[in-house]
Coordinates of C-alpha atoms in Angstrom, one line a residue:
X1 CA 87.0 84.9 128.4
X2 CA 86.6 84.8 132.1
X3 CA 84.0 87.1 133.7
X4 CA 85.4 88.1 137.1
X5 CA 83.6 86.2 139.8
X6 CA 81.8 83.9 137.6
X7 CA 84.4 81.2 137.1
X8 CA 84.3 77.8 138.7
X9 CA 85.8 77.4 142.1
X10 CA 87.2 74.9 144.5
X11 CA 85.2 73.3 147.3
X12 CA 85.9 75.2 150.5
X13 CA 86.1 71.9 152.4
X14 CA 89.1 70.8 150.4
X15 CA 91.5 73.8 150.1
X16 CA 94.7 73.4 148.0
X17 CA 97.8 72.1 149.8
X18 CA 99.9 74.7 151.7
X19 CA 102.6 74.8 149.1
X20 CA 100.2 74.8 146.1
X21 CA 99.6 77.7 143.9
X22 CA 96.0 79.0 144.0
X23 CA 94.1 78.9 140.8
X24 CA 91.8 81.7 139.5
X25 CA 88.7 79.8 140.6
X26 CA 89.9 79.4 144.1
X27 CA 90.8 83.0 144.3
X28 CA 87.4 84.1 143.1
X29 CA 85.6 81.8 145.5
X30 CA 87.6 83.0 148.5
X31 CA 86.9 86.6 147.5
X32 CA 83.1 86.1 147.3
X33 CA 83.1 83.9 150.5
X34 CA 84.9 86.8 152.1
X35 CA 82.2 89.2 151.0
X36 CA 79.5 86.7 152.2
X37 CA 81.0 86.5 155.7
X38 CA 81.6 90.2 155.8
X39 CA 78.0 90.9 154.9
X40 CA 76.9 88.4 157.6
X41 CA 79.3 90.4 160.0
X42 CA 77.6 93.6 159.0
X43 CA 74.1 92.2 159.3
X44 CA 74.8 91.2 162.9
X45 CA 77.1 93.9 164.1
X46 CA 75.6 96.9 162.3
X47 CA 72.3 96.9 164.4
X48 CA 74.2 96.5 167.6
X49 CA 76.6 99.2 166.7
X50 CA 73.7 101.5 165.7
X51 CA 72.0 101.0 169.0
X52 CA 75.2 101.4 171.0
X53 CA 76.1 104.6 169.1
X54 CA 72.4 105.8 169.8
X55 CA 73.0 105.4 173.6
X56 CA 76.4 107.0 173.4
X57 CA 75.1 110.1 171.6
X58 CA 72.0 110.5 173.8
X59 CA 74.0 110.1 177.1
X60 CA 77.0 112.3 176.1
X61 CA 75.1 114.9 174.2
X62 CA 76.1 116.8 171.1
X63 CA 79.2 118.6 172.6
X64 CA 80.8 115.6 174.3
X65 CA 79.9 113.4 171.3
X66 CA 81.9 115.8 169.2
X67 CA 84.9 115.6 171.6
X68 CA 84.7 111.8 171.3
X69 CA 84.8 112.1 167.6
X70 CA 87.7 114.3 167.7
X71 CA 89.8 112.0 169.9
X72 CA 88.8 109.0 167.7
X73 CA 90.0 110.9 164.6
X74 CA 93.4 111.6 166.2
X75 CA 93.9 107.9 166.8
X76 CA 92.7 106.9 163.4
X77 CA 95.3 109.1 161.9
X78 CA 97.9 107.7 164.2
X79 CA 97.1 104.1 163.4
X80 CA 97.5 105.0 159.7
X81 CA 101.0 106.3 160.4
X82 CA 101.9 103.1 162.4
X83 CA 102.0 101.0 159.2
X84 CA 104.2 103.4 157.3
X85 CA 103.1 101.8 154.1
X86 CA 104.5 98.4 155.2
X87 CA 101.2 96.7 155.5
X88 CA 99.8 97.5 152.1
X89 CA 103.1 96.5 150.6
X90 CA 103.1 93.3 152.7
X91 CA 99.6 92.4 151.6
X92 CA 100.4 93.1 147.8
X93 CA 103.7 91.2 147.7
X94 CA 102.6 88.6 150.1
X95 CA 99.4 87.9 148.1
X96 CA 101.2 87.3 145.0
X97 CA 103.8 85.0 146.5
X98 CA 101.1 83.1 148.4
X99 CA 98.9 82.7 145.4
X100 CA 101.9 81.3 143.6
X101 CA 102.7 78.8 146.4
X102 CA 105.9 80.5 147.7
X103 CA 105.0 80.2 151.4
X104 CA 108.5 80.3 152.9
X105 CA 108.9 83.7 151.0
X106 CA 105.8 85.0 152.6
X107 CA 106.7 84.0 156.2
X108 CA 110.2 85.6 155.8
X109 CA 108.6 88.8 154.5
X110 CA 106.1 88.9 157.4
X111 CA 108.8 88.6 160.0
X112 CA 110.9 91.3 158.6
X113 CA 107.8 93.7 158.3
X114 CA 107.1 92.9 162.0
X115 CA 110.6 93.9 162.9
X116 CA 110.1 97.2 161.1
X117 CA 107.0 97.9 163.0
X118 CA 108.5 97.0 166.4
X119 CA 111.9 98.6 166.0
X120 CA 111.1 101.7 163.9
X121 CA 107.4 102.6 163.6
X122 CA 106.4 102.1 167.3
X123 CA 109.0 104.4 169.0
X124 CA 108.3 107.2 166.5
X125 CA 104.4 106.9 166.9
X126 CA 104.6 106.8 170.7
X127 CA 106.1 110.4 170.6
X128 CA 103.4 111.5 168.1
X129 CA 100.6 110.2 170.2
X130 CA 101.9 111.9 173.4
X131 CA 102.0 115.2 171.5
X132 CA 98.6 114.9 169.9
X133 CA 96.6 113.9 173.0
X134 CA 98.2 116.3 175.3
X135 CA 94.8 117.6 176.8
X136 CA 93.8 114.1 178.3
X137 CA 94.7 112.6 181.7
X138 CA 98.0 110.7 182.1
X139 CA 96.3 107.4 182.4
X140 CA 94.5 107.9 179.1
X141 CA 97.8 108.9 177.4
X142 CA 99.3 105.5 178.7
X143 CA 96.2 103.7 177.2
X144 CA 96.6 105.4 173.9
X145 CA 100.2 104.5 173.6
X146 CA 99.8 100.9 174.7
X147 CA 96.7 100.0 172.8
X148 CA 96.8 102.5 170.1
X149 CA 100.5 102.1 169.1
X150 CA 102.3 99.2 170.8
X151 CA 100.0 96.3 170.4
X152 CA 99.1 97.2 166.8
X153 CA 102.7 97.5 165.9
X154 CA 103.6 94.1 167.6
X155 CA 100.6 92.0 166.3
X156 CA 99.1 93.8 163.3
X157 CA 100.8 91.3 160.9
X158 CA 98.0 88.8 161.9
X159 CA 95.2 90.6 160.0
X160 CA 97.5 91.2 157.2
X161 CA 98.3 87.5 157.2
X162 CA 94.7 86.7 156.8
X163 CA 94.4 89.0 153.9
X164 CA 97.5 87.4 152.2
X165 CA 95.9 83.9 152.6
X166 CA 92.7 85.2 151.3
X167 CA 91.0 84.1 154.4
X168 CA 88.7 87.1 154.3
X169 CA 85.8 85.0 155.6
X170 CA 87.9 84.1 158.8
X171 CA 88.8 87.7 159.1
X172 CA 85.2 88.8 159.0
X173 CA 84.4 86.3 161.7
X174 CA 87.2 87.7 163.9
X175 CA 85.9 91.3 163.3
X176 CA 82.4 90.1 164.3
X177 CA 83.4 88.7 167.6
X178 CA 85.7 91.6 168.5
X179 CA 83.1 94.2 167.4
X180 CA 80.4 92.7 169.6
X181 CA 82.8 92.6 172.6
X182 CA 83.8 96.2 171.9
X183 CA 80.2 97.4 171.8
X184 CA 79.3 95.7 175.0
X185 CA 82.3 97.3 176.7
X186 CA 81.5 100.7 175.3
X187 CA 77.8 100.4 176.4
X188 CA 78.9 99.5 179.9
X189 CA 81.4 102.4 180.1
X190 CA 79.1 105.1 178.9
X191 CA 76.2 104.0 181.2
X192 CA 78.6 103.9 184.2
X193 CA 80.8 106.8 183.5
X194 CA 79.2 109.3 181.0
X195 CA 82.5 110.9 179.8
X196 CA 83.9 111.1 176.4
X197 CA 87.6 110.3 177.4
X198 CA 86.5 107.1 179.1
X199 CA 84.5 105.9 176.2
X200 CA 87.4 106.7 173.8
X201 CA 89.9 104.7 176.0
X202 CA 87.7 101.7 176.3
X203 CA 87.3 101.6 172.5
X204 CA 91.0 101.6 172.1
X205 CA 91.5 98.7 174.5
X206 CA 88.8 96.7 173.0
X207 CA 89.7 97.3 169.4
X208 CA 93.1 95.8 170.1
X209 CA 91.3 92.5 170.7
X210 CA 90.9 92.2 166.9
X211 CA 94.6 91.7 166.3
X212 CA 94.9 89.1 169.0
X213 CA 91.9 87.1 167.7
X214 CA 93.4 87.2 164.2
X215 CA 96.2 85.0 165.3
X216 CA 93.8 82.0 165.7
X217 CA 92.9 81.2 162.1
X218 CA 96.3 82.2 160.8
X219 CA 98.4 79.5 159.2
X220 CA 100.9 78.2 161.8
X221 CA 103.9 79.2 159.7
X222 CA 102.5 82.7 159.4
X223 CA 101.6 83.0 163.1
X224 CA 105.2 82.1 163.9
X225 CA 106.4 84.7 161.5
X226 CA 104.2 87.4 163.3
X227 CA 105.5 86.4 166.7
X228 CA 109.2 86.3 165.7
X229 CA 110.1 89.7 164.2
X230 CA 113.3 90.0 162.4
X231 CA 115.5 92.9 161.3
X232 CA 113.9 94.6 158.3
X233 CA 116.7 93.9 155.9
X234 CA 116.7 92.0 152.6
X235 CA 113.2 92.9 151.7
X236 CA 112.0 92.1 148.1
X237 CA 113.1 94.4 145.2
X238 CA 110.5 97.1 144.8
X239 CA 109.1 96.8 148.3
X240 CA 110.0 100.2 149.7
X241 CA 109.6 102.0 146.4
X242 CA 105.9 100.7 146.6
X243 CA 105.5 100.9 150.4
X244 CA 106.6 104.5 150.9
X245 CA 104.3 106.2 148.5
X246 CA 101.6 103.7 149.3
X247 CA 101.9 104.4 153.0
X248 CA 101.9 108.2 152.4
X249 CA 98.9 107.7 150.1
X250 CA 97.0 105.7 152.7
X251 CA 97.7 108.3 155.4
X252 CA 96.6 111.2 153.1
X253 CA 93.6 109.2 151.7
X254 CA 92.5 108.6 155.3
X255 CA 92.6 112.3 155.9
X256 CA 90.5 112.8 152.8
X257 CA 87.8 110.3 153.2
X258 CA 87.4 110.0 156.9
X259 CA 85.7 112.5 159.2
X260 CA 88.9 114.5 159.8
X261 CA 86.9 117.6 159.2
X262 CA 85.9 117.4 162.8
X263 CA 89.5 118.7 163.6
X264 CA 88.8 121.8 161.5
X265 CA 85.4 122.2 163.0
X266 CA 86.9 121.9 166.5
X267 CA 89.3 124.8 165.6
X268 CA 87.1 126.9 163.4
X269 CA 83.6 126.5 164.4
X270 CA 81.4 125.7 167.5
X271 CA 81.1 122.5 169.5
X272 CA 77.6 121.8 168.3
X273 CA 78.6 121.8 164.7
X274 CA 81.3 119.2 165.5
X275 CA 78.7 116.8 167.1
X276 CA 76.2 117.3 164.3
X277 CA 78.7 116.5 161.5
X278 CA 80.3 113.6 163.5
X279 CA 76.9 112.0 164.0
X280 CA 75.8 112.4 160.4
X281 CA 79.0 111.1 159.1
X282 CA 78.9 108.1 161.6
X283 CA 75.3 107.2 160.6
X284 CA 76.2 107.3 156.8
X285 CA 79.1 104.9 157.6
X286 CA 76.7 102.6 159.4
X287 CA 74.2 102.7 156.5
X288 CA 76.8 102.0 153.9
X289 CA 78.7 99.3 155.8
X290 CA 77.1 96.4 153.6
X291 CA 78.4 98.1 150.4
X292 CA 81.9 98.4 152.0
X293 CA 81.7 94.8 152.7
X294 CA 81.5 94.0 149.0
X295 CA 84.8 96.0 148.4
X296 CA 87.1 95.0 151.4
X297 CA 87.8 91.3 150.5
X298 CA 88.6 92.2 147.0
X299 CA 92.0 93.8 147.5
X300 CA 94.0 90.6 148.1
X301 CA 91.9 88.7 145.6
X302 CA 92.5 91.2 142.8
X303 CA 96.3 91.1 143.6
X304 CA 96.3 87.2 143.2
X305 CA 94.1 87.3 140.2
X306 CA 96.4 89.7 138.5
X307 CA 99.2 87.3 139.2
X308 CA 97.5 84.2 137.9
X309 CA 95.1 85.5 135.3
X310 CA 95.7 89.1 134.2
X311 CA 93.2 88.8 131.4
X312 CA 90.4 88.4 133.8
X313 CA 91.0 91.7 135.7
X314 CA 89.0 94.0 133.3
X315 CA 86.0 91.8 133.6
X316 CA 86.4 91.5 137.3
X317 CA 86.4 95.3 137.5
X318 CA 83.0 95.6 135.6
X319 CA 81.5 92.9 137.8
X320 CA 82.7 94.7 141.0
X321 CA 81.2 98.0 139.9
X322 CA 77.9 96.5 139.0
X323 CA 77.6 94.5 142.3
X324 CA 78.6 97.5 144.4
X325 CA 76.4 100.1 142.6
X326 CA 73.4 97.7 143.0
X327 CA 73.9 97.4 146.7
X328 CA 74.3 101.1 147.0
X329 CA 71.1 101.7 145.1
X330 CA 69.2 99.6 147.7
X331 CA 70.9 101.3 150.7
X332 CA 70.5 104.7 149.3
X333 CA 67.0 104.5 147.9
X334 CA 65.5 102.5 150.8
X335 CA 67.7 102.8 153.9
X336 CA 68.8 106.5 153.7
X337 CA 65.4 108.2 153.8
X338 CA 64.2 105.8 156.6
X339 CA 67.3 106.6 158.8
X340 CA 67.0 110.3 158.0
X341 CA 63.4 110.5 159.1
X342 CA 64.0 108.6 162.3
X343 CA 67.0 110.7 163.5
X344 CA 65.0 113.5 165.4
X345 CA 63.0 110.9 167.3
X346 CA 66.0 108.7 168.3
X347 CA 68.7 111.2 169.1
X348 CA 66.8 114.2 170.6
X349 CA 66.6 117.9 170.0
X350 CA 70.2 118.6 170.4
X351 CA 70.9 116.7 167.1
X352 CA 68.1 118.5 165.1
X353 CA 70.5 119.7 162.5
X354 CA 71.6 116.2 161.5
X355 CA 68.8 115.0 158.9
X356 CA 69.6 117.2 155.9
X357 CA 73.3 116.8 156.4
X358 CA 72.9 113.0 156.7
X359 CA 70.9 113.0 153.5
X360 CA 73.6 114.9 151.6
X361 CA 76.4 112.8 153.0
X362 CA 74.5 109.6 152.2
X363 CA 73.8 110.5 148.7
X364 CA 77.5 111.5 148.1
X365 CA 78.9 108.5 149.8
X366 CA 76.8 106.2 147.7
X367 CA 78.7 107.4 144.6
X368 CA 82.0 107.3 146.3
X369 CA 81.6 103.7 147.4
X370 CA 80.9 102.7 143.8
X371 CA 84.3 104.2 143.0
X372 CA 85.9 102.5 146.0
X373 CA 86.9 99.3 144.1
X374 CA 89.1 101.5 141.8
X375 CA 91.7 101.9 144.5
X376 CA 91.9 98.1 144.9
X377 CA 92.7 97.6 141.2
X378 CA 95.3 100.5 141.2
X379 CA 97.0 99.0 144.2
X380 CA 97.1 95.5 142.6
X381 CA 99.2 97.1 139.8
X382 CA 101.6 98.2 142.6
X383 CA 100.9 101.8 141.5
X384 CA 101.3 103.4 144.9
X385 CA 102.6 106.7 143.4
X386 CA 99.3 107.1 141.5
X387 CA 97.2 106.8 144.7
X388 CA 99.6 109.2 146.5
X389 CA 99.1 111.8 143.7
X390 CA 95.3 111.4 143.8
X391 CA 95.3 111.7 147.6
X392 CA 97.5 114.8 147.7
X393 CA 95.4 116.6 145.2
X394 CA 92.2 115.6 147.1
X395 CA 93.7 116.7 150.4
X396 CA 94.5 120.1 148.9
X397 CA 91.0 120.5 147.9
X398 CA 89.8 119.3 151.4
X399 CA 92.0 121.8 153.3
X400 CA 91.1 124.7 151.0
X401 CA 87.4 124.2 151.2
X402 CA 87.4 123.4 154.9
X403 CA 89.3 126.5 155.9
X404 CA 87.4 128.6 153.5
X405 CA 83.9 127.5 154.2
X406 CA 83.7 126.1 157.8
X407 CA 84.0 129.5 159.4
X408 CA 80.9 130.6 157.6
X409 CA 78.8 127.5 157.0
X410 CA 79.9 125.3 159.9
X411 CA 78.9 121.7 159.5
X412 CA 77.8 122.3 155.9
X413 CA 81.2 123.7 155.1
X414 CA 82.7 120.4 156.4
X415 CA 80.2 118.4 154.1
X416 CA 81.2 120.2 151.1
X417 CA 85.0 119.8 151.9
X418 CA 84.6 116.1 152.6
X419 CA 82.5 115.2 149.5
X420 CA 84.5 117.4 147.1
X421 CA 87.9 115.9 148.3
X422 CA 86.7 112.3 148.1
X423 CA 85.2 112.8 144.6
X424 CA 88.5 114.4 143.4
X425 CA 90.4 111.4 144.6
X426 CA 88.1 109.0 143.0
X427 CA 88.2 110.6 139.6
X428 CA 92.0 111.0 139.5
X429 CA 92.3 107.2 140.2
X430 CA 89.4 106.3 137.8
X431 CA 90.9 108.2 134.8
X432 CA 94.2 106.2 135.1
X433 CA 92.7 102.8 135.8
X434 CA 90.1 103.0 132.8
X435 CA 93.1 103.7 130.6
X436 CA 95.2 100.8 132.0
X437 CA 92.2 98.4 131.7
X438 CA 91.2 99.6 128.2
X439 CA 87.7 100.4 129.4
X440 CA 85.5 103.3 128.3
X441 CA 83.7 105.8 130.5
X442 CA 80.5 104.7 128.9
X443 CA 80.9 101.2 130.0
X444 CA 81.6 102.1 133.6
X445 CA 78.9 104.7 133.9
X446 CA 76.4 102.2 132.5
X447 CA 77.5 99.7 135.2
X448 CA 77.0 102.5 137.8
X449 CA 73.5 103.5 136.8
X450 CA 71.9 101.8 139.9
X451 CA 73.7 104.3 142.2
X452 CA 72.2 107.3 140.4
X453 CA 68.7 105.6 140.7
X454 CA 69.3 105.2 144.4
X455 CA 70.2 108.8 144.8
X456 CA 67.2 110.2 143.1
X457 CA 64.8 107.8 144.8
X458 CA 66.4 108.7 148.3
X459 CA 65.6 112.4 147.9
X460 CA 62.1 111.7 146.6
X461 CA 61.2 109.2 149.3
X462 CA 62.5 111.6 152.0
X463 CA 60.4 114.4 150.7
X464 CA 57.3 112.1 150.5
X465 CA 57.8 111.1 154.1
X466 CA 58.4 114.5 155.7
X467 CA 54.8 115.8 155.7
X468 CA 53.6 112.8 157.6
X469 CA 53.3 113.7 161.4
X470 CA 54.0 110.2 162.8
X471 CA 57.8 109.7 162.6
X472 CA 57.4 105.9 162.4
X473 CA 54.8 105.9 159.8
X474 CA 56.7 108.4 157.7
X475 CA 59.8 106.0 157.8
X476 CA 57.7 103.1 156.8
X477 CA 56.1 105.0 153.9
X478 CA 59.5 106.3 152.7
X479 CA 61.0 102.8 152.9
X480 CA 58.2 101.2 150.9
X481 CA 58.3 104.0 148.3
X482 CA 62.0 103.7 148.0
X483 CA 62.0 100.0 147.6
X484 CA 59.3 99.9 144.9
X485 CA 60.9 102.8 143.0
X486 CA 64.3 101.3 143.0
X487 CA 63.2 98.0 141.7
X488 CA 60.8 99.5 139.1
X489 CA 63.4 102.0 137.8
X490 CA 66.2 99.3 137.6
X491 CA 63.7 97.2 135.5
X492 CA 62.8 100.1 133.3
X493 CA 66.4 101.0 132.7
X494 CA 67.5 97.3 132.4
X495 CA 70.3 98.0 134.9
X496 CA 71.5 96.1 138.0
X497 CA 73.0 92.6 138.2
X498 CA 73.5 90.2 135.4
X499 CA 72.7 86.5 135.4
X500 CA 76.4 85.9 135.7
X501 CA 76.7 88.3 138.6
X502 CA 73.8 86.6 140.5
X503 CA 75.3 83.1 139.9
X504 CA 78.7 84.2 141.0
X505 CA 77.2 85.6 144.3
X506 CA 74.8 82.8 145.1
X507 CA 77.3 80.0 144.1
X508 CA 79.4 80.4 147.2
X509 CA 76.7 81.0 149.8
X510 CA 75.8 78.2 152.3
X511 CA 73.3 75.7 150.8
X512 CA 70.4 76.9 153.0
X513 CA 70.8 80.5 152.0
X514 CA 71.3 79.9 148.2
X515 CA 67.6 79.6 147.4
X516 CA 66.4 82.6 149.5
X517 CA 69.2 84.8 148.4
X518 CA 68.9 84.0 144.8
X519 CA 65.1 84.7 144.9
X520 CA 65.7 88.1 146.6
X521 CA 68.6 89.2 144.3
X522 CA 66.5 88.3 141.2
X523 CA 64.5 91.5 141.9
X524 CA 67.6 93.6 141.0
X525 CA 68.8 91.4 138.2
X526 CA 67.8 93.4 135.2
X527 CA 71.1 93.9 133.3
X528 CA 71.6 91.7 130.1
X529 CA 74.7 89.5 130.3
X530 CA 77.9 91.4 129.5
X531 CA 79.9 90.0 126.7
X532 CA 83.6 89.6 127.5

């Protein structure tokens, strides 16, 4: 039986013809190449983003940094509404048709979805944005409408098209270029005009570059489809029954797992708590970006895999959990204590409350990221209603805890609300997906053991480094302790990657990287091969 990403694959230099159906091996290779380039993207953009965020936080200070976070959250919510569920439905239906070689069907679908965005979503969202950002200058409102609503509505079919084609590697390259341009613009803005509203506006403008650049690697037929919107009539059967709950689920899910607690903190607590929570949440996001890179390219690949080889999905699920939890173990056990110990020296006294909150959010986020692929597998079954139900339950938990705890605990109340809600969502989805795949809790928990190892090691390494007076030395000691402990414990517990996992990852790397990457990953290859 197939074992997820371990199947043979086609040579990237000779892709299948445009009208050919994609085989299982080609889908798997494209998914892992997408992961590879996304990790490269993270490796380059993450340090740059970290440094720019450091400058922004120090220049703006904790209060204005909190305002920037508030404005950013507002537009994140709005951008989720722009899609109205059409984008996840487009990716799911389009990925299946593209994998089966039905390219004309995909192009027609893309044109009709573009028509819905331009004719329906954009006008409605323009009104919503004007209402939500009423406390900013008129010029900033105009920027929010043009770059936060109109451009994404008109061109967002391009990134979706790359996902449909399984060109996640090309998509990662686009994101890399646009993110570097964005960080350069933000750095210039904050150094010239130290104002939160200006930085927010510049981010909106530059992030729109991504949708423009995504047109370049898109197939010509799909590019024409994006640029030629049609009336959104005659969509495939089941499109809207999936899209509407999936869109509502995506919006509610974004409210659950993102830092929307800054809104409650803005209303119910003090400005300093907003800035402290926002920075801790942002740093945790930076730290775990490599683990997210493993998950992102899987969504279209899993949809296509379910179309061409449904029997391989259960094995792919296990492989995904093992790979993600192993990456999380390294990030949590090694990176989290290092970053936490460095925060006071880097960000200054106004952010002194960040370290313990960052440690708590980091440990919790590690477990949540391991559960992240669950949503991809649920969506591949077109079970948008299940995602919506899980998100609604989680949002209710989030709101109840935020309203009840933030007035008394401030930023810690936001941490409890955020983590509890995200955990609730993951568990609801996991129960249903394990039943559908015929997998037991014992198998999944065994695959996720590395994440628990990373959490335990992170706390221990942080405690070991705290008594050291030199911040730099403390971080170095904590990092070395964390690395040694993670590798040792994974070996003792016989957990981590299998030989098949290792081969599946290394096989699609560029030739010059295969030897070095293989040697490095062997240090976390302790798990016996899984029998299908």
